Coordinates of C-alpha atoms in Angstrom, one line a residue:
X1 CA 5.4 6.8 -12.8
X2 CA 7.0 3.5 -13.6
X3 CA 6.8 0.4 -11.4
X4 CA 8.3 -3.1 -11.6
X5 CA 5.7 -5.6 -12.7
X6 CA 6.3 -7.7 -9.6
X7 CA 4.6 -5.1 -7.6
X8 CA 1.6 -5.4 -9.8
X9 CA -0.7 -7.8 -7.9
X10 CA -3.9 -7.7 -10.0
X11 CA -6.0 -6.0 -12.5
X12 CA -9.3 -5.3 -11.0
X13 CA -11.4 -3.3 -13.3
X14 CA -11.7 -0.4 -15.6
X15 CA -13.9 1.2 -18.2
X16 CA -13.8 2.5 -21.8
X17 CA -13.9 6.1 -20.7
X18 CA -11.6 5.8 -17.6
X19 CA -8.4 3.8 -17.2
X20 CA -7.2 0.4 -16.2
X21 CA -7.5 -0.1 -12.4
X22 CA -4.9 -2.3 -10.9
X23 CA -3.8 -3.2 -7.2
X24 CA -0.2 -3.2 -6.3
X25 CA 1.3 -5.7 -3.8
X26 CA 2.4 -3.1 -1.4
X27 CA -0.9 -1.0 -1.3
X28 CA -4.5 -1.6 -0.5
X29 CA -5.4 1.3 -2.9
X30 CA -6.3 0.5 -6.5
X31 CA -4.3 2.6 -9.0
X32 CA -5.3 3.6 -12.4
X33 CA -3.3 2.9 -15.5
X34 CA -3.5 4.3 -19.0
X35 CA -6.1 5.6 -21.2
X36 CA -7.2 2.5 -23.1
X37 CA -10.4 0.6 -22.9
X38 CA -11.3 -2.6 -20.9
X39 CA -10.7 -5.5 -20.7
X40 CA -7.0 -6.1 -20.4
X41 CA -5.3 -9.2 -19.0
X42 CA -2.5 -8.6 -16.4
X43 CA 0.0 -9.7 -19.2
X44 CA -1.5 -7.3 -21.7
X45 CA -1.5 -4.5 -19.0
X46 CA 2.3 -5.3 -18.5
X47 CA 3.1 -5.4 -22.3
X48 CA 1.4 -2.0 -23.0
X49 CA 3.0 1.3 -22.6
X50 CA 0.8 2.9 -20.1
X51 CA 0.0 6.4 -18.9
X52 CA 0.1 9.7 -20.7
X53 CA 3.7 10.9 -20.5
X54 CA 6.3 10.2 -23.3
X55 CA 8.3 8.0 -21.0
X56 CA 8.5 4.5 -21.7
X57 CA 9.2 1.5 -19.3
X58 CA 12.9 0.8 -19.4
X59 CA 12.4 -3.0 -19.5
X60 CA 9.6 -5.5 -19.8
X61 CA 9.7 -6.0 -16.1
X62 CA 8.2 -2.6 -15.8
X63 CA 5.0 -1.0 -16.4
X64 CA 4.1 2.7 -16.4
X65 CA 1.1 3.8 -14.1
X66 CA -0.6 7.1 -13.8
X67 CA -1.6 8.1 -10.3

């Protein structure tokens, strides 16, 4: 899933074996991104290609998340 970065509210956690946990502006549910380690800053998260598919974000204003 690719989302615009303006809906990415904050990075709230993660772990080395799990994924990056973020909170979206429109949701109270934390979402998980990617398969990298922690920590990431929000800007690093936005700049990385996240998730497990080959699909890449179309612009720098988007970030891929795996739900």
